[in-house]
Amino acid sequence: MNGHNSFGPHDHEGGGGDEANAYQEPDASSPAADRSSPETEATLAGGIKVRERRRRQRSRFRRFTHWLRRHKALTTLLAIALVLLLIIVGWLWYLNREMDDVTRFPIDGGDRPARVAGDQMNLLFLGVDDLDYSENVGPDVYDMLESGKWERGAFRSDTMMLVHLEAGRRSAQVVSIPRDSWVDIPGEGKSKINAAFSWGGPELAVRTVEKNFNIYIDHVVVVNFGGFEDISEVVDGVTVFVPQEVGADPRYKPSGVWERGYHNLKGKPALGYVRQRYGLPGGDFDRIHRQQNFLRSLLDKLASRGTLLNPVRVTRLTQKLSELIAVDDGLTSAKMRELALSSRHLRSSGIRFVTLPNNGSGTEGRASVVKVDFPSALTMFEAIANDQFEPWLSKNQVGQLPSPDQVD
């Protein structure tokens, strides 16, 4: 058996020989092991080359559409959100355009009082009305304001209110200035304060208030008095309480009587309520209280969720305001939006409604006038300008709006 070739254990495990070498794994360091090398190609049995299919790169758009198909529920929600966003943007654009349509006029106050530093604001509201209650008062006034050519004596401001918004917009004061207040009108001498608007428009009205009461006016708002009728309809009525039966103008209330109790005022009755002074115990002073009372109730209605969260009402309100008010050119649409946003938390409970300090009615010649208490008025307006009205009120007396159930 010595002549027979036997295989040792090492020979069987590939320890040597050409056949064993044929089964050896290639060295990792050799080029043949680098599968990423461009020279290396996959082959089938018999050495047939295999053509590898290149994976095509998807475009961003295809990847996006593929993602949308895989997430249909989320895609639907995103689509709804996008549509709502477009609607809101379009609605806000429309409201902004309506505000841009508000009539604006220049104000040159000349020699003016110093403005107290801070973000508090003083606005002078001038309500326009005529004695015989003729129609279409507002547009005529606004045409004159826009043209810059004021016709002396054409219109009077039968309602004048100075509104002070304190810094932070959590508190405010509304000071009604009786139209018969006897004051000095710059360049005209002594007269009733409503003559200032009649003779020189909002510019002379501003100069008159600033000169007599030493308070800087930031902005002016001219309001068509008939707007009370339209605004009351937009908000679906303003509720007031009449404590005792009193006569009413039949042109606005056909029954000719204000019955005791609650009234939801819409349209002409709302206008009749704020216009009336004859037949009221305090005459023009009661008229002021009615206007303030209506405004107080209106503010509560405007601040309610039923109004703020109702896009139809907000749209109609914006449309009506653009038709019924005119403002100085410094009160831009951007400032109006900022003012509305910053005052969103202001409620009637944070507003003091008062009447200009006075010593009652009197006469000047043949004219019946309101005698202004200038020393008290000056200290009050100084306190208001410095956001110190409450400390002033704790030490001084001034006529205030009664509770809602006590306004005649």
Tab-separated table of C-alpha atoms in Angstrom:
chain	number	residue	atom	x	y	z
A	1	MET	CA	0.000	0.000	0.000
A	2	ASN	CA	3.048	2.166	0.115
A	3	GLY	CA	2.710	2.878	-3.583
A	4	HIS	CA	-0.808	4.233	-3.169
A	5	ASN	CA	-1.110	7.980	-2.960
A	6	SER	CA	-2.886	8.779	0.283
A	7	PHE	CA	-4.237	12.127	1.293
A	8	GLY	CA	-3.461	13.558	4.657
A	9	PRO	CA	-5.881	15.644	6.589
A	10	HIS	CA	-4.142	18.837	5.636
A	11	ASP	CA	-4.229	17.973	1.954
A	12	HIS	CA	-8.008	17.365	2.105
A	13	GLU	CA	-8.712	20.755	3.718
A	14	GLY	CA	-7.057	22.627	0.933
A	15	GLY	CA	-3.620	22.864	2.360
A	16	GLY	CA	-2.056	22.803	-1.151
A	17	GLY	CA	-2.528	21.980	-4.868
A	18	ASP	CA	-4.087	23.782	-7.804
A	19	GLU	CA	-7.543	22.328	-7.221
A	20	ALA	CA	-7.675	23.619	-3.704
A	21	ASN	CA	-6.547	27.053	-4.783
A	22	ALA	CA	-9.460	27.262	-7.186
A	23	TYR	CA	-11.891	27.304	-4.254
A	24	GLN	CA	-10.149	29.965	-2.242
A	25	GLU	CA	-12.120	33.186	-1.437
A	26	PRO	CA	-10.568	36.267	-3.034
A	27	ASP	CA	-8.544	38.484	-0.826
A	28	ALA	CA	-10.538	41.424	0.501
A	29	SER	CA	-7.712	43.675	-0.562
A	30	SER	CA	-7.788	42.516	-4.143
A	31	PRO	CA	-9.619	44.439	-6.894
A	32	ALA	CA	-11.859	41.474	-7.508
A	33	ALA	CA	-13.418	41.931	-4.069
A	34	ASP	CA	-14.429	45.530	-4.748
A	35	ARG	CA	-17.981	45.165	-5.987
A	36	SER	CA	-18.302	48.895	-6.398
A	37	SER	CA	-15.526	48.955	-8.998
A	38	PRO	CA	-16.802	49.866	-12.479
A	39	GLU	CA	-14.698	47.034	-13.910
A	40	THR	CA	-16.642	44.405	-11.905
A	41	GLU	CA	-19.786	43.038	-13.548
A	42	ALA	CA	-22.157	40.344	-12.315
A	43	THR	CA	-22.219	37.147	-14.406
A	44	LEU	CA	-24.425	34.104	-14.785
A	45	ALA	CA	-23.232	30.550	-15.180
A	46	GLY	CA	-21.116	30.216	-18.283
A	47	GLY	CA	-19.709	33.701	-17.912
A	48	ILE	CA	-22.754	35.532	-19.355
A	49	LYS	CA	-22.732	39.102	-18.231
A	50	VAL	CA	-25.745	40.509	-16.413
A	51	ARG	CA	-26.778	44.088	-17.241
A	52	GLU	CA	-27.642	45.816	-14.019
A	53	ARG	CA	-30.731	48.115	-14.176
A	54	ARG	CA	-30.032	51.560	-12.949
A	55	ARG	CA	-32.447	52.882	-10.334
A	56	ARG	CA	-34.015	56.074	-11.652
A	57	GLN	CA	-34.069	59.115	-9.344
A	58	ARG	CA	-37.636	60.377	-8.682
A	59	SER	CA	-38.331	64.054	-9.166
A	60	ARG	CA	-39.389	66.117	-6.167
A	61	PHE	CA	-42.869	66.460	-7.589
A	62	ARG	CA	-43.284	62.683	-7.991
A	63	ARG	CA	-42.014	62.090	-4.491
A	64	PHE	CA	-44.501	64.685	-3.215
A	65	THR	CA	-47.475	63.154	-5.068
A	66	HIS	CA	-46.432	59.695	-3.857
A	67	TRP	CA	-46.407	61.032	-0.273
A	68	LEU	CA	-49.861	62.518	-0.758
A	69	ARG	CA	-51.251	59.184	-1.993
A	70	ARG	CA	-49.850	57.429	1.042
A	71	HIS	CA	-51.330	59.996	3.498
A	72	LYS	CA	-54.827	60.651	2.138
A	73	ALA	CA	-56.432	61.705	5.450
A	74	LEU	CA	-53.696	64.188	6.251
A	75	THR	CA	-53.793	65.453	2.662
A	76	THR	CA	-57.524	66.151	2.982
A	77	LEU	CA	-57.014	68.087	6.204
A	78	LEU	CA	-54.226	70.129	4.647
A	79	ALA	CA	-56.394	70.910	1.634
A	80	ILE	CA	-59.261	72.093	3.857
A	81	ALA	CA	-56.864	74.222	5.922
A	82	LEU	CA	-55.432	75.768	2.766
A	83	VAL	CA	-58.882	76.651	1.441
A	84	LEU	CA	-59.857	78.207	4.782
A	85	LEU	CA	-56.619	80.178	4.849
A	86	LEU	CA	-57.287	81.525	1.361
A	87	ILE	CA	-60.825	82.509	2.392
A	88	ILE	CA	-59.567	84.299	5.524
A	89	VAL	CA	-56.831	86.102	3.599
A	90	GLY	CA	-59.352	87.187	0.983
A	91	TRP	CA	-61.794	88.337	3.687
A	92	LEU	CA	-59.115	90.334	5.503
A	93	TRP	CA	-58.051	91.889	2.216
A	94	TYR	CA	-61.664	92.930	1.613
A	95	LEU	CA	-62.012	94.432	5.109
A	96	ASN	CA	-58.760	96.313	4.621
A	97	ARG	CA	-60.023	97.706	1.319
A	98	GLU	CA	-63.217	98.861	3.046
A	99	MET	CA	-61.141	100.700	5.664
A	100	ASP	CA	-59.107	102.312	2.907
A	101	ASP	CA	-62.373	103.740	1.559
A	102	VAL	CA	-62.959	105.769	4.740
A	103	THR	CA	-62.935	109.513	4.014
A	104	ARG	CA	-59.792	111.207	5.355
A	105	PHE	CA	-58.989	114.872	5.875
A	106	PRO	CA	-55.936	116.871	7.004
A	107	ILE	CA	-55.591	118.480	10.422
A	108	ASP	CA	-53.204	121.353	11.063
A	109	GLY	CA	-53.620	122.332	14.667
A	110	GLY	CA	-50.972	125.084	14.615
A	111	ASP	CA	-49.807	126.002	18.125
A	112	ARG	CA	-50.760	122.900	20.091
A	113	PRO	CA	-50.371	121.660	23.696
A	114	ALA	CA	-47.523	119.275	24.464
A	115	ARG	CA	-48.396	115.624	24.062
A	116	VAL	CA	-47.842	113.427	27.121
A	117	ALA	CA	-45.332	110.689	26.285
A	118	GLY	CA	-46.717	107.151	26.092
A	119	ASP	CA	-49.031	105.004	24.007
A	120	GLN	CA	-52.223	106.445	25.495
A	121	MET	CA	-54.461	108.144	22.943
A	122	ASN	CA	-56.987	111.003	22.778
A	123	LEU	CA	-59.671	110.893	20.100
A	124	LEU	CA	-62.201	113.649	19.464
A	125	PHE	CA	-65.545	112.344	18.184
A	126	LEU	CA	-67.774	114.835	16.396
A	127	GLY	CA	-71.353	113.798	15.680
A	128	VAL	CA	-72.876	115.653	12.754
A	129	ASP	CA	-76.589	116.452	12.697
A	130	ASP	CA	-78.847	119.235	11.452
A	131	LEU	CA	-81.732	120.897	13.185
A	132	ASP	CA	-84.509	119.792	10.833
A	133	TYR	CA	-83.287	116.177	10.576
A	134	SER	CA	-82.978	116.317	6.796
A	135	GLU	CA	-81.810	113.227	4.960
A	136	ASN	CA	-78.332	112.532	3.588
A	137	VAL	CA	-76.496	114.772	6.045
A	138	GLY	CA	-73.367	112.645	6.151
A	139	PRO	CA	-72.336	112.452	2.502
A	140	ASP	CA	-72.486	116.242	2.098
A	141	VAL	CA	-70.205	116.702	5.093
A	142	TYR	CA	-67.804	114.058	3.851
A	143	ASP	CA	-67.651	115.610	0.389
A	144	MET	CA	-66.595	118.890	1.972
A	145	LEU	CA	-64.039	117.186	4.179
A	146	GLU	CA	-62.533	115.320	1.244
A	147	SER	CA	-62.373	118.390	-0.951
A	148	GLY	CA	-60.716	120.479	1.779
A	149	LYS	CA	-63.180	123.322	1.114
A	150	TRP	CA	-65.265	123.909	4.205
A	151	GLU	CA	-68.478	125.881	3.800
A	152	ARG	CA	-68.826	128.137	6.831
A	153	GLY	CA	-72.032	127.551	8.755
A	154	ALA	CA	-73.128	124.523	6.717
A	155	PHE	CA	-73.191	122.013	9.568
A	156	ARG	CA	-72.956	121.815	13.331
A	157	SER	CA	-71.470	119.217	15.606
A	158	ASP	CA	-74.320	118.537	18.009
A	159	THR	CA	-72.374	115.761	19.721
A	160	MET	CA	-68.798	116.120	20.935
A	161	MET	CA	-66.966	113.462	22.937
A	162	LEU	CA	-63.342	113.229	23.944
A	163	VAL	CA	-62.345	109.572	24.267
A	164	HIS	CA	-59.134	108.807	26.166
A	165	LEU	CA	-57.668	105.302	25.809
A	166	GLU	CA	-55.225	104.593	28.599
A	167	ALA	CA	-51.914	102.817	28.028
A	168	GLY	CA	-52.549	99.091	27.846
A	169	ARG	CA	-56.101	99.720	26.582
A	170	ARG	CA	-57.781	98.227	29.658
A	171	SER	CA	-59.377	101.491	30.805
A	172	ALA	CA	-60.813	104.529	29.097
A	173	GLN	CA	-62.721	107.740	29.754
A	174	VAL	CA	-65.446	109.236	27.590
A	175	VAL	CA	-66.022	112.933	28.291
A	176	SER	CA	-69.129	114.417	26.680
A	177	ILE	CA	-68.804	118.142	26.002
A	178	PRO	CA	-72.251	119.805	25.913
A	179	ARG	CA	-72.803	121.524	22.586
A	180	ASP	CA	-73.837	124.766	24.325
A	181	SER	CA	-70.617	125.014	26.367
A	182	TRP	CA	-69.510	128.658	26.379
A	183	VAL	CA	-65.855	128.743	25.308
A	184	ASP	CA	-63.305	130.805	23.440
A	185	ILE	CA	-63.132	129.831	19.763
A	186	PRO	CA	-59.718	130.751	18.250
A	187	GLY	CA	-60.069	133.679	15.896
A	188	GLU	CA	-63.796	133.976	16.551
A	189	GLY	CA	-64.193	135.048	20.187
A	190	LYS	CA	-66.631	133.617	22.722
A	191	SER	CA	-69.417	131.325	21.528
A	192	LYS	CA	-71.021	127.921	21.960
A	193	ILE	CA	-68.520	125.165	21.295
A	194	ASN	CA	-70.576	123.564	18.512
A	195	ALA	CA	-70.045	126.720	16.452
A	196	ALA	CA	-66.352	125.764	16.066
A	197	PHE	CA	-67.179	122.848	13.791
A	198	SER	CA	-69.806	124.876	11.978
A	199	TRP	CA	-67.389	127.724	11.211
A	200	GLY	CA	-64.164	125.857	10.552
A	201	GLY	CA	-64.810	122.124	10.400
A	202	PRO	CA	-62.871	119.537	12.424
A	203	GLU	CA	-59.664	121.572	12.367
A	204	LEU	CA	-61.214	124.508	14.232
A	205	ALA	CA	-63.008	122.081	16.572
A	206	VAL	CA	-59.659	120.508	17.503
A	207	ARG	CA	-58.007	123.881	18.068
A	208	THR	CA	-60.949	124.958	20.261
A	209	VAL	CA	-60.800	121.874	22.498
A	210	GLU	CA	-57.017	122.021	22.763
A	211	LYS	CA	-56.927	125.749	23.566
A	212	ASN	CA	-59.685	125.667	26.190
A	213	PHE	CA	-58.727	122.441	27.960
A	214	ASN	CA	-54.987	122.134	27.269
A	215	ILE	CA	-55.131	118.528	26.084
A	216	TYR	CA	-53.523	117.199	22.912
A	217	ILE	CA	-55.861	115.518	20.386
A	218	ASP	CA	-54.249	112.590	18.559
A	219	HIS	CA	-57.027	111.849	16.105
A	220	VAL	CA	-60.441	113.095	15.012
A	221	VAL	CA	-63.468	111.018	14.000
A	222	VAL	CA	-66.474	112.655	12.350
A	223	VAL	CA	-69.593	110.498	12.662
A	224	ASN	CA	-72.849	110.800	10.775
A	225	PHE	CA	-75.434	110.953	13.544
A	226	GLY	CA	-77.806	108.859	11.451
A	227	GLY	CA	-75.289	106.032	11.775
A	228	PHE	CA	-76.878	105.031	15.088
A	229	GLU	CA	-79.815	103.751	13.055
A	230	ASP	CA	-77.703	101.601	10.709
A	231	ILE	CA	-75.299	100.250	13.335
A	232	SER	CA	-78.174	99.187	15.607
A	233	GLU	CA	-79.603	97.084	12.792
A	234	VAL	CA	-76.263	95.446	11.989
A	235	VAL	CA	-75.853	94.215	15.593
A	236	ASP	CA	-79.506	93.114	15.751
A	237	GLY	CA	-80.514	95.731	18.273
A	238	VAL	CA	-79.128	97.556	21.302
A	239	THR	CA	-80.876	97.028	24.640
A	240	VAL	CA	-81.668	99.975	26.927
A	241	PHE	CA	-83.913	100.376	29.964
A	242	VAL	CA	-86.374	103.274	30.355
A	243	PRO	CA	-87.055	103.781	34.100
A	244	GLN	CA	-90.286	105.717	33.690
A	245	GLU	CA	-92.727	106.435	30.888
A	246	VAL	CA	-91.835	109.509	28.866
A	247	GLY	CA	-92.966	111.054	25.606
A	248	ALA	CA	-91.225	110.142	22.335
A	249	ASP	CA	-90.954	111.759	18.917
A	250	PRO	CA	-93.585	109.991	16.749
A	251	ARG	CA	-91.264	110.293	13.720
A	252	TYR	CA	-89.068	107.666	15.363
A	253	LYS	CA	-91.521	105.874	17.656
A	254	PRO	CA	-95.048	105.818	16.234
A	255	SER	CA	-96.664	105.284	19.633
A	256	GLY	CA	-95.254	108.632	20.783
A	257	VAL	CA	-94.294	107.103	24.138
A	258	TRP	CA	-91.281	105.418	25.675
A	259	GLU	CA	-92.888	102.823	27.922
A	260	ARG	CA	-91.174	101.854	31.153
A	261	GLY	CA	-89.036	98.754	30.735
A	262	TYR	CA	-86.458	97.250	28.406
A	263	HIS	CA	-86.297	98.199	24.731
A	264	ASN	CA	-84.277	96.485	22.021
A	265	LEU	CA	-83.570	99.448	19.759
A	266	LYS	CA	-83.155	98.911	16.037
A	267	GLY	CA	-83.416	101.402	13.199
A	268	LYS	CA	-85.390	104.606	13.710
A	269	PRO	CA	-86.242	104.034	17.406
A	270	ALA	CA	-82.493	103.844	18.113
A	271	LEU	CA	-81.967	107.173	16.373
A	272	GLY	CA	-84.936	108.705	18.189
A	273	TYR	CA	-83.604	107.533	21.566
A	274	VAL	CA	-80.215	109.243	21.196
A	275	ARG	CA	-81.594	112.408	19.581
A	276	GLN	CA	-84.315	113.229	22.087
A	277	ARG	CA	-83.901	116.059	24.554
A	278	TYR	CA	-87.359	117.673	24.665
A	279	GLY	CA	-89.596	116.111	27.288
A	280	LEU	CA	-86.678	114.810	29.338
A	281	PRO	CA	-86.248	116.209	32.887
A	282	GLY	CA	-82.635	117.297	32.331
A	283	GLY	CA	-82.997	118.453	28.728
A	284	ASP	CA	-79.671	118.352	26.891
A	285	PHE	CA	-77.890	116.775	29.879
A	286	ASP	CA	-80.307	113.827	29.754
A	287	ARG	CA	-79.721	113.653	26.018
A	288	ILE	CA	-76.007	113.259	26.743
A	289	HIS	CA	-76.779	110.451	29.196
A	290	ARG	CA	-78.907	108.696	26.585
A	291	GLN	CA	-76.109	108.892	24.039
A	292	GLN	CA	-73.601	107.538	26.551
A	293	ASN	CA	-76.022	104.822	27.671
A	294	PHE	CA	-76.613	103.724	24.090
A	295	LEU	CA	-72.863	103.705	23.450
A	296	ARG	CA	-72.243	101.671	26.612
A	297	SER	CA	-74.758	99.033	25.563
A	298	LEU	CA	-73.475	99.068	21.973
A	299	LEU	CA	-69.891	98.438	23.119
A	300	ASP	CA	-71.026	95.427	25.131
A	301	LYS	CA	-72.862	94.113	22.078
A	302	LEU	CA	-69.845	94.654	19.838
A	303	ALA	CA	-67.564	92.888	22.326
A	304	SER	CA	-69.852	89.877	22.629
A	305	ARG	CA	-68.907	86.559	21.054
A	306	GLY	CA	-72.036	86.721	18.937
A	307	THR	CA	-70.570	89.706	17.111
A	308	LEU	CA	-66.819	89.096	17.186
A	309	LEU	CA	-67.162	85.500	15.977
A	310	ASN	CA	-69.755	86.315	13.331
A	311	PRO	CA	-67.923	87.131	10.066
A	312	VAL	CA	-71.123	88.379	8.429
A	313	ARG	CA	-71.674	90.954	11.189
A	314	VAL	CA	-68.030	91.982	11.222
A	315	THR	CA	-68.142	92.493	7.461
A	316	ARG	CA	-71.350	94.538	7.616
A	317	LEU	CA	-69.998	96.621	10.491
A	318	THR	CA	-66.848	97.413	8.532
A	319	GLN	CA	-68.910	98.348	5.497
A	320	LYS	CA	-71.158	100.639	7.534
A	321	LEU	CA	-68.266	102.284	9.364
A	322	SER	CA	-66.572	103.075	6.062
A	323	GLU	CA	-69.788	104.830	5.005
A	324	LEU	CA	-70.574	106.618	8.273
A	325	ILE	CA	-67.265	107.977	9.542
A	326	ALA	CA	-64.490	110.242	8.351
A	327	VAL	CA	-61.115	110.458	10.078
A	328	ASP	CA	-57.996	112.605	9.963
A	329	ASP	CA	-55.363	111.399	7.505
A	330	GLY	CA	-53.048	110.420	10.353
A	331	LEU	CA	-55.438	107.638	11.349
A	332	THR	CA	-54.443	105.225	8.590
A	333	SER	CA	-56.004	101.823	7.967
A	334	ALA	CA	-52.982	100.193	9.612
A	335	LYS	CA	-53.439	102.338	12.739
A	336	MET	CA	-57.160	101.569	12.809
A	337	ARG	CA	-56.420	97.834	12.734
A	338	GLU	CA	-53.795	98.231	15.432
A	339	LEU	CA	-56.200	100.262	17.562
A	340	ALA	CA	-58.969	97.694	17.203
A	341	LEU	CA	-56.602	94.846	18.072
A	342	SER	CA	-55.066	96.589	21.089
A	343	SER	CA	-58.528	97.531	22.443
A	344	ARG	CA	-60.079	94.070	22.063
A	345	HIS	CA	-60.110	93.493	25.836
A	346	LEU	CA	-61.730	96.835	26.677
A	347	ARG	CA	-65.258	96.498	28.073
A	348	SER	CA	-67.833	99.029	29.229
A	349	SER	CA	-67.013	98.129	32.843
A	350	GLY	CA	-63.556	99.642	32.276
A	351	ILE	CA	-64.906	102.881	30.789
A	352	ARG	CA	-65.903	105.995	32.756
A	353	PHE	CA	-68.623	108.048	31.050
A	354	VAL	CA	-68.658	111.627	32.370
A	355	THR	CA	-69.863	115.072	31.370
A	356	LEU	CA	-67.568	118.096	31.169
A	357	PRO	CA	-67.428	119.836	34.599
A	358	ASN	CA	-69.886	122.721	34.541
A	359	ASN	CA	-71.938	125.067	36.688
A	360	GLY	CA	-75.210	124.349	34.931
A	361	SER	CA	-77.077	126.418	32.379
A	362	GLY	CA	-77.076	130.177	32.085
A	363	THR	CA	-77.381	132.908	29.503
A	364	GLU	CA	-75.017	135.002	27.437
A	365	GLY	CA	-77.018	137.801	25.920
A	366	ARG	CA	-80.098	136.071	24.563
A	367	ALA	CA	-78.390	132.698	24.196
A	368	SER	CA	-78.880	129.813	26.601
A	369	VAL	CA	-75.460	128.338	27.353
A	370	VAL	CA	-73.655	125.850	29.602
A	371	LYS	CA	-71.264	127.497	32.056
A	372	VAL	CA	-68.014	125.527	32.000
A	373	ASP	CA	-66.180	124.999	35.303
A	374	PHE	CA	-62.753	125.654	33.802
A	375	PRO	CA	-60.584	125.118	36.926
A	376	SER	CA	-62.120	121.679	37.475
A	377	ALA	CA	-62.114	120.851	33.759
A	378	LEU	CA	-58.411	121.701	33.396
A	379	THR	CA	-57.343	119.529	36.319
A	380	MET	CA	-59.544	116.697	35.072
A	381	PHE	CA	-58.100	116.760	31.558
A	382	GLU	CA	-54.578	116.929	32.961
A	383	ALA	CA	-55.300	113.813	35.020
A	384	ILE	CA	-56.848	112.096	31.995
A	385	ALA	CA	-53.855	112.879	29.780
A	386	ASN	CA	-51.535	111.298	32.354
A	387	ASP	CA	-53.698	108.189	32.961
A	388	GLN	CA	-54.526	109.468	36.443
A	389	PHE	CA	-58.282	109.889	36.173
A	390	GLU	CA	-59.218	107.494	38.979
A	391	PRO	CA	-57.012	109.253	41.583
A	392	TRP	CA	-58.481	112.584	40.414
A	393	LEU	CA	-62.032	111.229	40.664
A	394	SER	CA	-61.459	110.085	44.242
A	395	LYS	CA	-60.931	113.733	45.257
A	396	ASN	CA	-63.262	115.584	42.869
A	397	GLN	CA	-66.872	115.629	41.751
A	398	VAL	CA	-68.016	115.277	38.150
A	399	GLY	CA	-71.270	114.277	36.489
A	400	GLN	CA	-71.196	110.569	35.661
A	401	LEU	CA	-73.453	108.305	33.632
A	402	PRO	CA	-76.012	106.632	35.942
A	403	SER	CA	-76.424	102.862	36.055
A	404	PRO	CA	-78.255	101.340	33.039
A	405	ASP	CA	-81.599	101.212	34.891
A	406	GLN	CA	-81.482	104.872	35.942
A	407	VAL	CA	-81.055	106.696	32.594
A	408	ASP	CA	-84.179	108.741	31.720
